[in-house]
């Protein structure tokens, strides 16, 4: 996939670039980001440099991860990160974090919505999943506002720093956003 830039009413989502390293480093000093995501802890300048110079470009080149820096307008500050990851035929997973100083303003929900629409229209996803530990109420709030339907709890559903943990799982389908699906969908009958 060629690196892509997405825009919303307030945000620009573009692949992380080398000039983002200092802001990524600063954001990832937040204990909440280290607690709930897979970023290394402690998070060093070398981690940020590797992320923007190697990891992100390799993900786009290899179609293994599509990571977006979320900025307030063109050239504005880094407010969040959103990543989309393939998980199987027509299934993708979204992950995200918000810069502490920019939480509570709806940026994360707006960015997740833009990434979801792109995932359905450009990647041909039939399902976009969200997963988070049950106590991660901030992530759950974003998933709820973005329209994900919470489907349950997966025992040992995620691995975090070498420990399996239970997680909530939710899904968004193209039809949830009024978009057509690239594959037919036959829902289970309701009782």
Short mmCIF file of N, CA and C in Angstrom, two decimals:
data_model
loop_
_atom_site.label_atom_id
_atom_site.label_comp_id
_atom_site.label_asym_id
_atom_site.label_seq_id
_atom_site.Cartn_x
_atom_site.Cartn_y
_atom_site.Cartn_z
N UNK A 1 0.85 -1.18 0.00
CA UNK A 1 0.00 0.00 0.00
C UNK A 1 0.89 1.23 0.00
N UNK A 2 0.54 2.17 -0.85
CA UNK A 2 1.26 3.44 -0.85
C UNK A 2 0.84 4.23 0.39
N UNK A 3 1.77 4.88 1.06
CA UNK A 3 1.40 5.70 2.20
C UNK A 3 0.31 6.70 1.82
N UNK A 4 -0.65 6.86 2.71
CA UNK A 4 -1.85 7.63 2.44
C UNK A 4 -2.04 8.69 3.51
N UNK A 5 -2.58 9.83 3.12
CA UNK A 5 -2.95 10.88 4.07
C UNK A 5 -4.47 11.01 4.06
N UNK A 6 -5.05 11.07 5.25
CA UNK A 6 -6.49 11.23 5.41
C UNK A 6 -6.75 12.56 6.11
N UNK A 7 -7.87 13.18 5.80
CA UNK A 7 -8.22 14.43 6.46
C UNK A 7 -9.65 14.37 6.97
N UNK A 8 -9.89 15.07 8.07
CA UNK A 8 -11.23 15.22 8.62
C UNK A 8 -11.47 16.73 8.77
N UNK A 9 -12.53 17.09 9.41
CA UNK A 9 -12.80 18.50 9.62
C UNK A 9 -11.73 19.22 10.42
N UNK A 10 -11.08 18.50 11.35
CA UNK A 10 -10.07 19.14 12.21
C UNK A 10 -8.69 18.52 12.12
N UNK A 11 -8.60 17.31 11.56
CA UNK A 11 -7.37 16.53 11.68
C UNK A 11 -6.76 16.15 10.34
N UNK A 12 -5.46 15.92 10.38
CA UNK A 12 -4.73 15.32 9.26
C UNK A 12 -4.09 14.05 9.81
N UNK A 13 -4.37 12.92 9.16
CA UNK A 13 -3.77 11.64 9.52
C UNK A 13 -2.81 11.29 8.40
N UNK A 14 -1.53 11.19 8.72
CA UNK A 14 -0.53 10.84 7.71
C UNK A 14 0.46 9.87 8.33
N UNK A 15 1.14 9.09 7.50
CA UNK A 15 2.13 8.16 8.06
C UNK A 15 3.18 8.93 8.88
N UNK A 16 3.60 8.32 9.96
CA UNK A 16 4.66 8.93 10.76
C UNK A 16 5.88 9.15 9.89
N UNK A 17 6.60 10.24 10.15
CA UNK A 17 7.79 10.62 9.39
C UNK A 17 8.92 10.92 10.37
N UNK A 18 10.16 10.97 9.88
CA UNK A 18 11.30 11.23 10.77
C UNK A 18 11.15 12.47 11.64
N UNK A 19 10.52 13.51 11.12
CA UNK A 19 10.37 14.74 11.90
C UNK A 19 9.41 14.60 13.09
N UNK A 20 8.72 13.47 13.19
CA UNK A 20 7.79 13.23 14.29
C UNK A 20 8.46 12.61 15.52
N UNK A 21 9.71 12.23 15.42
CA UNK A 21 10.36 11.46 16.48
C UNK A 21 10.31 12.16 17.84
N UNK A 22 10.60 13.45 17.90
CA UNK A 22 10.62 14.14 19.19
C UNK A 22 9.24 14.16 19.84
N UNK A 23 8.18 14.40 19.04
CA UNK A 23 6.83 14.42 19.60
C UNK A 23 6.37 13.02 20.02
N UNK A 24 6.77 12.01 19.27
CA UNK A 24 6.44 10.63 19.65
C UNK A 24 7.12 10.29 20.97
N UNK A 25 8.39 10.63 21.07
CA UNK A 25 9.11 10.38 22.33
C UNK A 25 8.41 11.06 23.50
N UNK A 26 8.07 12.33 23.35
CA UNK A 26 7.43 13.07 24.43
C UNK A 26 6.08 12.45 24.81
N UNK A 27 5.27 12.11 23.82
CA UNK A 27 3.95 11.52 24.09
C UNK A 27 4.07 10.20 24.82
N UNK A 28 5.04 9.39 24.41
CA UNK A 28 5.17 8.04 24.97
C UNK A 28 5.83 8.00 26.34
N UNK A 29 6.13 9.17 26.91
CA UNK A 29 6.58 9.22 28.31
C UNK A 29 5.38 9.08 29.25
N UNK A 30 4.19 9.27 28.73
CA UNK A 30 2.96 9.18 29.52
C UNK A 30 2.78 7.76 30.06
N UNK A 31 2.68 7.59 31.38
CA UNK A 31 2.50 6.25 31.94
C UNK A 31 1.24 5.54 31.44
N UNK A 32 0.20 6.30 31.09
CA UNK A 32 -1.02 5.68 30.59
C UNK A 32 -0.80 5.04 29.21
N UNK A 33 -0.05 5.70 28.35
CA UNK A 33 0.26 5.10 27.04
C UNK A 33 1.10 3.85 27.25
N UNK A 34 2.09 3.91 28.13
CA UNK A 34 2.91 2.73 28.39
C UNK A 34 2.10 1.62 29.06
N UNK A 35 1.13 1.97 29.88
CA UNK A 35 0.34 0.95 30.58
C UNK A 35 -0.57 0.18 29.63
N UNK A 36 -1.22 0.89 28.71
CA UNK A 36 -2.28 0.26 27.92
C UNK A 36 -1.87 -0.16 26.51
N UNK A 37 -0.72 0.26 26.03
CA UNK A 37 -0.31 -0.08 24.66
C UNK A 37 0.95 -0.92 24.67
N UNK A 38 1.40 -1.27 23.49
CA UNK A 38 2.58 -2.11 23.35
C UNK A 38 3.88 -1.31 23.22
N UNK A 39 3.85 0.01 23.43
CA UNK A 39 5.10 0.77 23.35
C UNK A 39 6.04 0.28 24.44
N UNK A 40 7.33 0.28 24.17
CA UNK A 40 8.29 -0.15 25.20
C UNK A 40 8.23 0.74 26.44
N UNK A 41 8.61 0.16 27.56
CA UNK A 41 8.66 0.89 28.82
C UNK A 41 9.90 0.48 29.58
N UNK A 42 10.80 1.39 29.86
CA UNK A 42 10.74 2.81 29.56
C UNK A 42 10.90 3.07 28.06
N UNK A 43 10.40 4.22 27.62
CA UNK A 43 10.43 4.59 26.20
C UNK A 43 11.56 5.59 25.98
N UNK A 44 12.47 5.24 25.07
CA UNK A 44 13.66 6.05 24.84
C UNK A 44 13.60 6.79 23.50
N UNK A 45 14.54 7.71 23.33
CA UNK A 45 14.66 8.39 22.02
C UNK A 45 14.93 7.38 20.91
N UNK A 46 15.71 6.35 21.21
CA UNK A 46 16.01 5.32 20.20
C UNK A 46 14.74 4.60 19.76
N UNK A 47 13.81 4.36 20.69
CA UNK A 47 12.54 3.72 20.31
C UNK A 47 11.78 4.60 19.33
N UNK A 48 11.71 5.90 19.61
CA UNK A 48 10.99 6.82 18.72
C UNK A 48 11.67 6.89 17.35
N UNK A 49 13.00 6.95 17.34
CA UNK A 49 13.72 7.00 16.07
C UNK A 49 13.48 5.73 15.25
N UNK A 50 13.54 4.57 15.87
CA UNK A 50 13.29 3.32 15.16
C UNK A 50 11.87 3.28 14.63
N UNK A 51 10.92 3.74 15.43
CA UNK A 51 9.51 3.75 15.02
C UNK A 51 9.32 4.56 13.73
N UNK A 52 9.80 5.80 13.72
CA UNK A 52 9.53 6.67 12.57
C UNK A 52 10.42 6.38 11.37
N UNK A 53 11.64 5.88 11.60
CA UNK A 53 12.57 5.63 10.49
C UNK A 53 12.44 4.23 9.89
N UNK A 54 12.07 3.24 10.72
CA UNK A 54 12.08 1.85 10.25
C UNK A 54 10.73 1.15 10.34
N UNK A 55 10.14 1.13 11.53
CA UNK A 55 8.94 0.32 11.76
C UNK A 55 7.77 0.77 10.90
N UNK A 56 7.46 2.06 10.93
CA UNK A 56 6.32 2.56 10.17
C UNK A 56 6.51 2.38 8.66
N UNK A 57 7.64 2.79 8.08
CA UNK A 57 7.80 2.58 6.64
C UNK A 57 7.75 1.10 6.24
N UNK A 58 8.32 0.23 7.06
CA UNK A 58 8.29 -1.21 6.75
C UNK A 58 6.87 -1.75 6.78
N UNK A 59 6.05 -1.27 7.71
CA UNK A 59 4.66 -1.70 7.78
C UNK A 59 3.88 -1.33 6.52
N UNK A 60 4.06 -0.10 6.06
CA UNK A 60 3.38 0.33 4.83
C UNK A 60 3.89 -0.46 3.63
N UNK A 61 5.21 -0.62 3.52
CA UNK A 61 5.79 -1.36 2.38
C UNK A 61 5.31 -2.81 2.34
N UNK A 62 5.27 -3.45 3.50
CA UNK A 62 4.93 -4.86 3.57
C UNK A 62 3.46 -5.16 3.78
N UNK A 63 2.64 -4.12 3.82
CA UNK A 63 1.20 -4.29 4.07
C UNK A 63 0.95 -5.07 5.36
N UNK A 64 1.74 -4.77 6.40
CA UNK A 64 1.57 -5.45 7.69
C UNK A 64 1.06 -4.52 8.78
N UNK A 65 1.16 -3.21 8.57
CA UNK A 65 0.68 -2.22 9.53
C UNK A 65 0.62 -0.87 8.84
N UNK A 66 -0.45 -0.14 9.13
CA UNK A 66 -0.65 1.19 8.56
C UNK A 66 -0.79 2.15 9.73
N UNK A 67 0.30 2.86 10.04
CA UNK A 67 0.34 3.72 11.22
C UNK A 67 0.27 5.18 10.81
N UNK A 68 -0.65 5.91 11.47
CA UNK A 68 -0.89 7.31 11.17
C UNK A 68 -0.56 8.20 12.35
N UNK A 69 0.18 9.26 12.08
CA UNK A 69 0.33 10.36 13.02
C UNK A 69 -0.91 11.23 12.85
N UNK A 70 -1.57 11.54 13.94
CA UNK A 70 -2.79 12.36 13.88
C UNK A 70 -2.43 13.76 14.36
N UNK A 71 -2.59 14.72 13.46
CA UNK A 71 -2.21 16.10 13.76
C UNK A 71 -3.42 17.01 13.70
N UNK A 72 -3.38 18.03 14.52
CA UNK A 72 -4.43 19.03 14.52
C UNK A 72 -4.17 19.96 13.34
N UNK A 73 -4.90 19.74 12.27
CA UNK A 73 -4.70 20.53 11.05
C UNK A 73 -3.37 20.20 10.40
N UNK A 74 -3.13 20.83 9.27
CA UNK A 74 -1.90 20.61 8.53
C UNK A 74 -0.75 21.33 9.24
N UNK A 75 0.20 20.59 9.76
CA UNK A 75 1.34 21.17 10.46
C UNK A 75 1.09 21.46 11.92
N UNK A 76 -0.09 21.10 12.43
CA UNK A 76 -0.38 21.31 13.84
C UNK A 76 0.30 20.27 14.71
N UNK A 77 0.09 20.34 16.01
CA UNK A 77 0.75 19.41 16.92
C UNK A 77 0.24 17.98 16.77
N UNK A 78 1.07 17.04 17.16
CA UNK A 78 0.68 15.63 17.23
C UNK A 78 -0.33 15.49 18.36
N UNK A 79 -1.52 14.95 18.05
CA UNK A 79 -2.54 14.78 19.08
C UNK A 79 -2.82 13.31 19.37
N UNK A 80 -2.42 12.42 18.44
CA UNK A 80 -2.74 11.01 18.63
C UNK A 80 -2.00 10.16 17.60
N UNK A 81 -2.17 8.85 17.76
CA UNK A 81 -1.67 7.87 16.79
C UNK A 81 -2.77 6.84 16.58
N UNK A 82 -2.90 6.40 15.33
CA UNK A 82 -3.86 5.35 14.99
C UNK A 82 -3.12 4.35 14.11
N UNK A 83 -3.30 3.06 14.40
CA UNK A 83 -2.72 2.02 13.58
C UNK A 83 -3.79 1.02 13.16
N UNK A 84 -3.68 0.54 11.94
CA UNK A 84 -4.57 -0.49 11.41
C UNK A 84 -3.70 -1.67 11.02
N UNK A 85 -4.10 -2.88 11.49
CA UNK A 85 -3.28 -4.07 11.30
C UNK A 85 -4.12 -5.20 10.72
N UNK A 86 -3.64 -5.85 9.65
CA UNK A 86 -4.37 -7.01 9.13
C UNK A 86 -4.35 -8.16 10.13
N UNK A 87 -5.50 -8.85 10.28
CA UNK A 87 -5.60 -9.97 11.21
C UNK A 87 -6.15 -11.23 10.56
N UNK A 88 -6.44 -11.20 9.29
CA UNK A 88 -6.97 -12.36 8.60
C UNK A 88 -7.73 -11.90 7.38
N UNK A 89 -8.29 -12.83 6.66
CA UNK A 89 -9.00 -12.46 5.44
C UNK A 89 -10.11 -11.47 5.77
N UNK A 90 -9.97 -10.27 5.25
CA UNK A 90 -10.97 -9.22 5.36
C UNK A 90 -11.16 -8.69 6.80
N UNK A 91 -10.25 -9.08 7.72
CA UNK A 91 -10.35 -8.63 9.12
C UNK A 91 -9.12 -7.80 9.46
N UNK A 92 -9.36 -6.64 10.08
CA UNK A 92 -8.29 -5.75 10.52
C UNK A 92 -8.56 -5.37 11.96
N UNK A 93 -7.51 -4.92 12.64
CA UNK A 93 -7.65 -4.44 14.02
C UNK A 93 -7.14 -3.01 14.10
N UNK A 94 -7.81 -2.18 14.87
CA UNK A 94 -7.38 -0.80 15.06
C UNK A 94 -6.82 -0.65 16.47
N UNK A 95 -5.77 0.13 16.58
CA UNK A 95 -5.19 0.47 17.87
C UNK A 95 -4.89 1.96 17.87
N UNK A 96 -4.84 2.56 19.06
CA UNK A 96 -4.65 4.01 19.11
C UNK A 96 -4.19 4.45 20.49
N UNK A 97 -3.60 5.64 20.50
CA UNK A 97 -3.31 6.35 21.74
C UNK A 97 -3.44 7.84 21.48
N UNK A 98 -3.76 8.59 22.53
CA UNK A 98 -3.90 10.04 22.42
C UNK A 98 -2.87 10.72 23.31
N UNK A 99 -2.32 11.81 22.83
CA UNK A 99 -1.39 12.61 23.62
C UNK A 99 -2.17 13.18 24.81
N UNK A 100 -1.60 13.04 25.98
CA UNK A 100 -2.29 13.41 27.23
C UNK A 100 -2.94 14.80 27.17
N UNK A 101 -2.22 15.78 26.68
CA UNK A 101 -2.72 17.16 26.66
C UNK A 101 -3.88 17.36 25.68
N UNK A 102 -4.13 16.40 24.83
CA UNK A 102 -5.17 16.56 23.80
C UNK A 102 -6.34 15.60 23.98
N UNK A 103 -6.40 14.93 25.13
CA UNK A 103 -7.52 14.01 25.38
C UNK A 103 -8.78 14.78 25.75
N UNK A 104 -9.92 14.13 25.50
CA UNK A 104 -11.20 14.70 25.91
C UNK A 104 -11.77 15.72 24.96
N UNK A 105 -11.23 15.81 23.75
CA UNK A 105 -11.72 16.80 22.78
C UNK A 105 -12.34 16.14 21.55
N UNK A 106 -12.43 14.80 21.57
CA UNK A 106 -13.04 14.09 20.46
C UNK A 106 -12.11 13.80 19.30
N UNK A 107 -10.84 14.16 19.42
CA UNK A 107 -9.90 13.92 18.32
C UNK A 107 -9.73 12.42 18.04
N UNK A 108 -9.65 11.64 19.12
CA UNK A 108 -9.41 10.21 18.93
C UNK A 108 -10.58 9.56 18.20
N UNK A 109 -11.80 9.87 18.59
CA UNK A 109 -12.96 9.29 17.92
C UNK A 109 -12.99 9.71 16.45
N UNK A 110 -12.71 10.96 16.19
CA UNK A 110 -12.68 11.48 14.81
C UNK A 110 -11.62 10.75 13.98
N UNK A 111 -10.46 10.52 14.56
CA UNK A 111 -9.38 9.83 13.85
C UNK A 111 -9.72 8.36 13.62
N UNK A 112 -10.29 7.69 14.62
CA UNK A 112 -10.67 6.29 14.46
C UNK A 112 -11.74 6.15 13.38
N UNK A 113 -12.70 7.07 13.34
CA UNK A 113 -13.72 7.03 12.30
C UNK A 113 -13.09 7.17 10.91
N UNK A 114 -12.16 8.10 10.76
CA UNK A 114 -11.50 8.29 9.45
C UNK A 114 -10.71 7.05 9.06
N UNK A 115 -9.99 6.48 10.02
CA UNK A 115 -9.21 5.27 9.73
C UNK A 115 -10.13 4.10 9.39
N UNK A 116 -11.26 3.99 10.08
CA UNK A 116 -12.21 2.90 9.81
C UNK A 116 -12.77 3.02 8.40
N UNK A 117 -13.21 4.21 8.03
CA UNK A 117 -13.76 4.40 6.69
C UNK A 117 -12.73 4.07 5.62
N UNK A 118 -11.49 4.48 5.83
CA UNK A 118 -10.40 4.16 4.89
C UNK A 118 -10.17 2.65 4.83
N UNK A 119 -10.20 2.00 5.98
CA UNK A 119 -9.98 0.55 6.03
C UNK A 119 -11.05 -0.19 5.24
N UNK A 120 -12.29 0.25 5.34
CA UNK A 120 -13.37 -0.41 4.61
C UNK A 120 -13.32 -0.09 3.11
N UNK A 121 -13.06 1.16 2.75
CA UNK A 121 -13.13 1.54 1.34
C UNK A 121 -11.85 1.24 0.56
N UNK A 122 -10.70 1.38 1.19
CA UNK A 122 -9.44 1.21 0.47
C UNK A 122 -8.78 -0.16 0.68
N UNK A 123 -8.95 -0.73 1.87
CA UNK A 123 -8.33 -2.03 2.14
C UNK A 123 -9.30 -3.19 1.93
N UNK A 124 -10.58 -2.88 1.75
CA UNK A 124 -11.57 -3.93 1.51
C UNK A 124 -11.94 -4.73 2.74
N UNK A 125 -11.79 -4.14 3.91
CA UNK A 125 -12.11 -4.86 5.14
C UNK A 125 -13.60 -5.17 5.21
N UNK A 126 -13.91 -6.33 5.76
CA UNK A 126 -15.28 -6.69 6.05
C UNK A 126 -15.58 -6.54 7.53
N UNK A 127 -14.50 -6.37 8.34
CA UNK A 127 -14.65 -6.27 9.80
C UNK A 127 -13.42 -5.55 10.34
N UNK A 128 -13.67 -4.59 11.24
CA UNK A 128 -12.60 -3.90 11.93
C UNK A 128 -12.80 -4.16 13.42
N UNK A 129 -11.78 -4.72 14.06
CA UNK A 129 -11.87 -5.08 15.47
C UNK A 129 -11.14 -4.07 16.34
N UNK A 130 -11.65 -3.93 17.55
CA UNK A 130 -11.02 -3.15 18.61
C UNK A 130 -10.87 -4.09 19.80
N UNK A 131 -9.73 -4.06 20.45
CA UNK A 131 -9.49 -4.86 21.65
C UNK A 131 -8.80 -4.01 22.70
N UNK A 132 -9.18 -4.21 23.95
CA UNK A 132 -8.52 -3.51 25.05
C UNK A 132 -8.83 -4.24 26.35
N UNK A 133 -7.93 -4.07 27.31
CA UNK A 133 -8.17 -4.66 28.62
C UNK A 133 -9.45 -4.06 29.21
N UNK A 134 -10.19 -4.84 29.99
CA UNK A 134 -11.47 -4.36 30.54
C UNK A 134 -11.37 -3.06 31.33
N UNK A 135 -10.26 -2.80 31.99
CA UNK A 135 -10.12 -1.58 32.79
C UNK A 135 -9.72 -0.35 31.97
N UNK A 136 -9.48 -0.52 30.68
CA UNK A 136 -9.07 0.61 29.85
C UNK A 136 -10.31 1.38 29.40
N UNK A 137 -10.84 2.17 30.33
CA UNK A 137 -12.10 2.87 30.08
C UNK A 137 -11.99 3.95 29.01
N UNK A 138 -10.84 4.56 28.86
CA UNK A 138 -10.66 5.58 27.83
C UNK A 138 -10.77 4.98 26.43
N UNK A 139 -10.12 3.85 26.22
CA UNK A 139 -10.19 3.18 24.94
C UNK A 139 -11.62 2.71 24.65
N UNK A 140 -12.26 2.18 25.67
CA UNK A 140 -13.65 1.72 25.51
C UNK A 140 -14.57 2.88 25.13
N UNK A 141 -14.37 4.04 25.73
CA UNK A 141 -15.20 5.20 25.41
C UNK A 141 -15.04 5.61 23.94
N UNK A 142 -13.81 5.58 23.44
CA UNK A 142 -13.58 5.90 22.03
C UNK A 142 -14.27 4.87 21.15
N UNK A 143 -14.11 3.59 21.46
CA UNK A 143 -14.75 2.53 20.66
C UNK A 143 -16.27 2.71 20.64
N UNK A 144 -16.85 3.00 21.79
CA UNK A 144 -18.30 3.22 21.85
C UNK A 144 -18.71 4.39 20.97
N UNK A 145 -18.01 5.52 21.10
CA UNK A 145 -18.37 6.72 20.32
C UNK A 145 -18.14 6.52 18.83
N UNK A 146 -17.18 5.68 18.46
CA UNK A 146 -16.91 5.40 17.05
C UNK A 146 -17.87 4.38 16.46
N UNK A 147 -18.74 3.80 17.28
CA UNK A 147 -19.77 2.89 16.77
C UNK A 147 -19.46 1.41 16.85
N UNK A 148 -18.35 1.05 17.51
CA UNK A 148 -18.03 -0.37 17.65
C UNK A 148 -19.09 -1.04 18.53
N UNK A 149 -19.48 -2.23 18.14
CA UNK A 149 -20.38 -3.02 18.98
C UNK A 149 -19.52 -3.95 19.82
N UNK A 150 -19.68 -3.85 21.13
CA UNK A 150 -18.90 -4.68 22.04
C UNK A 150 -19.49 -6.08 21.99
N UNK A 151 -18.65 -7.06 21.71
CA UNK A 151 -19.11 -8.44 21.50
C UNK A 151 -18.82 -9.36 22.68
N UNK A 152 -17.96 -8.93 23.57
CA UNK A 152 -17.70 -9.77 24.73
C UNK A 152 -16.29 -9.63 25.24
N UNK A 153 -15.91 -10.57 26.09
CA UNK A 153 -14.57 -10.62 26.67
C UNK A 153 -13.88 -11.88 26.18
N UNK A 154 -12.65 -11.71 25.71
CA UNK A 154 -11.83 -12.85 25.30
C UNK A 154 -10.86 -13.16 26.44
N UNK A 155 -10.92 -14.37 26.95
CA UNK A 155 -9.96 -14.77 27.97
C UNK A 155 -8.60 -14.91 27.31
N UNK A 156 -7.57 -14.36 27.96
CA UNK A 156 -6.20 -14.40 27.43
C UNK A 156 -6.17 -13.91 25.98
N UNK A 157 -6.95 -12.87 25.70
CA UNK A 157 -7.11 -12.38 24.32
C UNK A 157 -6.01 -11.47 23.82
N UNK A 158 -5.19 -10.93 24.71
CA UNK A 158 -4.07 -10.10 24.28
C UNK A 158 -2.85 -10.44 25.13
N UNK A 159 -1.70 -10.17 24.56
CA UNK A 159 -0.46 -10.33 25.29
C UNK A 159 0.11 -8.94 25.54
N UNK A 160 0.45 -8.66 26.79
CA UNK A 160 1.01 -7.36 27.14
C UNK A 160 2.26 -7.59 28.00
N UNK A 161 3.41 -7.25 27.43
CA UNK A 161 4.70 -7.40 28.10
C UNK A 161 4.92 -8.80 28.66
N UNK A 162 4.58 -9.79 27.82
CA UNK A 162 4.84 -11.18 28.17
C UNK A 162 3.79 -11.83 29.05
N UNK A 163 2.67 -11.15 29.27
CA UNK A 163 1.60 -11.72 30.08
C UNK A 163 0.30 -11.72 29.29
N UNK A 164 -0.37 -12.88 29.24
CA UNK A 164 -1.67 -12.93 28.60
C UNK A 164 -2.70 -12.28 29.51
N UNK A 165 -3.57 -11.49 28.90
CA UNK A 165 -4.58 -10.76 29.66
C UNK A 165 -5.92 -10.89 28.96
N UNK A 166 -6.98 -10.85 29.73
CA UNK A 166 -8.31 -10.81 29.15
C UNK A 166 -8.50 -9.47 28.46
N UNK A 167 -9.39 -9.44 27.48
CA UNK A 167 -9.68 -8.19 26.80
C UNK A 167 -11.12 -8.15 26.34
N UNK A 168 -11.62 -6.95 26.21
CA UNK A 168 -12.90 -6.71 25.57
C UNK A 168 -12.64 -6.69 24.07
N UNK A 169 -13.61 -7.14 23.32
CA UNK A 169 -13.51 -7.07 21.87
C UNK A 169 -14.79 -6.47 21.31
N UNK A 170 -14.61 -5.61 20.35
CA UNK A 170 -15.73 -5.00 19.65
C UNK A 170 -15.44 -5.00 18.17
N UNK A 171 -16.48 -4.82 17.39
CA UNK A 171 -16.29 -4.81 15.94
C UNK A 171 -17.15 -3.73 15.30
N UNK A 172 -16.64 -3.27 14.19
CA UNK A 172 -17.33 -2.33 13.33
C UNK A 172 -17.38 -2.97 11.96
N UNK A 173 -18.53 -2.94 11.34
CA UNK A 173 -18.71 -3.47 9.98
C UNK A 173 -18.98 -2.31 9.03
N UNK A 174 -18.73 -2.50 7.75
CA UNK A 174 -19.00 -1.41 6.81
C UNK A 174 -20.43 -0.89 6.92
N UNK A 175 -21.39 -1.81 7.08
CA UNK A 175 -22.80 -1.39 7.15
C UNK A 175 -23.06 -0.50 8.36
N UNK A 176 -22.27 -0.61 9.42
CA UNK A 176 -22.44 0.24 10.60
C UNK A 176 -22.17 1.71 10.26
N UNK A 177 -21.39 1.94 9.21
CA UNK A 177 -21.06 3.30 8.78
C UNK A 177 -21.77 3.68 7.48
N UNK A 178 -22.72 2.84 7.07
CA UNK A 178 -23.46 3.11 5.83
C UNK A 178 -22.64 2.85 4.57
N UNK A 179 -21.63 2.00 4.68
CA UNK A 179 -20.76 1.69 3.55
C UNK A 179 -21.06 0.29 3.02
N UNK A 180 -20.84 0.06 1.72
CA UNK A 180 -21.04 -1.29 1.20
C UNK A 180 -19.90 -2.20 1.62
N UNK A 181 -20.20 -3.48 1.71
CA UNK A 181 -19.18 -4.47 2.04
C UNK A 181 -18.61 -5.06 0.75
N UNK A 182 -17.32 -5.37 0.76
CA UNK A 182 -16.69 -5.98 -0.41
C UNK A 182 -17.01 -7.46 -0.51
N UNK A 183 -17.47 -8.05 0.59
CA UNK A 183 -17.89 -9.45 0.60
C UNK A 183 -19.32 -9.52 1.09
N UNK A 184 -20.10 -10.49 0.63
CA UNK A 184 -21.45 -10.63 1.18
C UNK A 184 -21.39 -10.96 2.67
N UNK A 185 -22.39 -10.51 3.39
CA UNK A 185 -22.48 -10.76 4.82
C UNK A 185 -23.82 -11.38 5.13
N UNK A 186 -23.80 -12.55 5.76
CA UNK A 186 -25.01 -13.26 6.14
C UNK A 186 -25.05 -13.30 7.66
N UNK A 187 -25.78 -12.35 8.29
CA UNK A 187 -25.82 -12.34 9.75
C UNK A 187 -26.58 -13.53 10.31
N UNK A 188 -26.22 -13.90 11.54
CA UNK A 188 -26.91 -15.00 12.21
C UNK A 188 -28.35 -14.57 12.49
N UNK A 189 -29.28 -15.53 12.43
CA UNK A 189 -30.66 -15.17 12.77
C UNK A 189 -30.76 -14.75 14.23
N UNK A 190 -31.62 -13.77 14.48
CA UNK A 190 -31.83 -13.35 15.86
C UNK A 190 -32.92 -14.21 16.49
N UNK A 191 -32.73 -14.60 17.75
CA UNK A 191 -33.71 -15.48 18.40
C UNK A 191 -35.01 -14.77 18.68
#
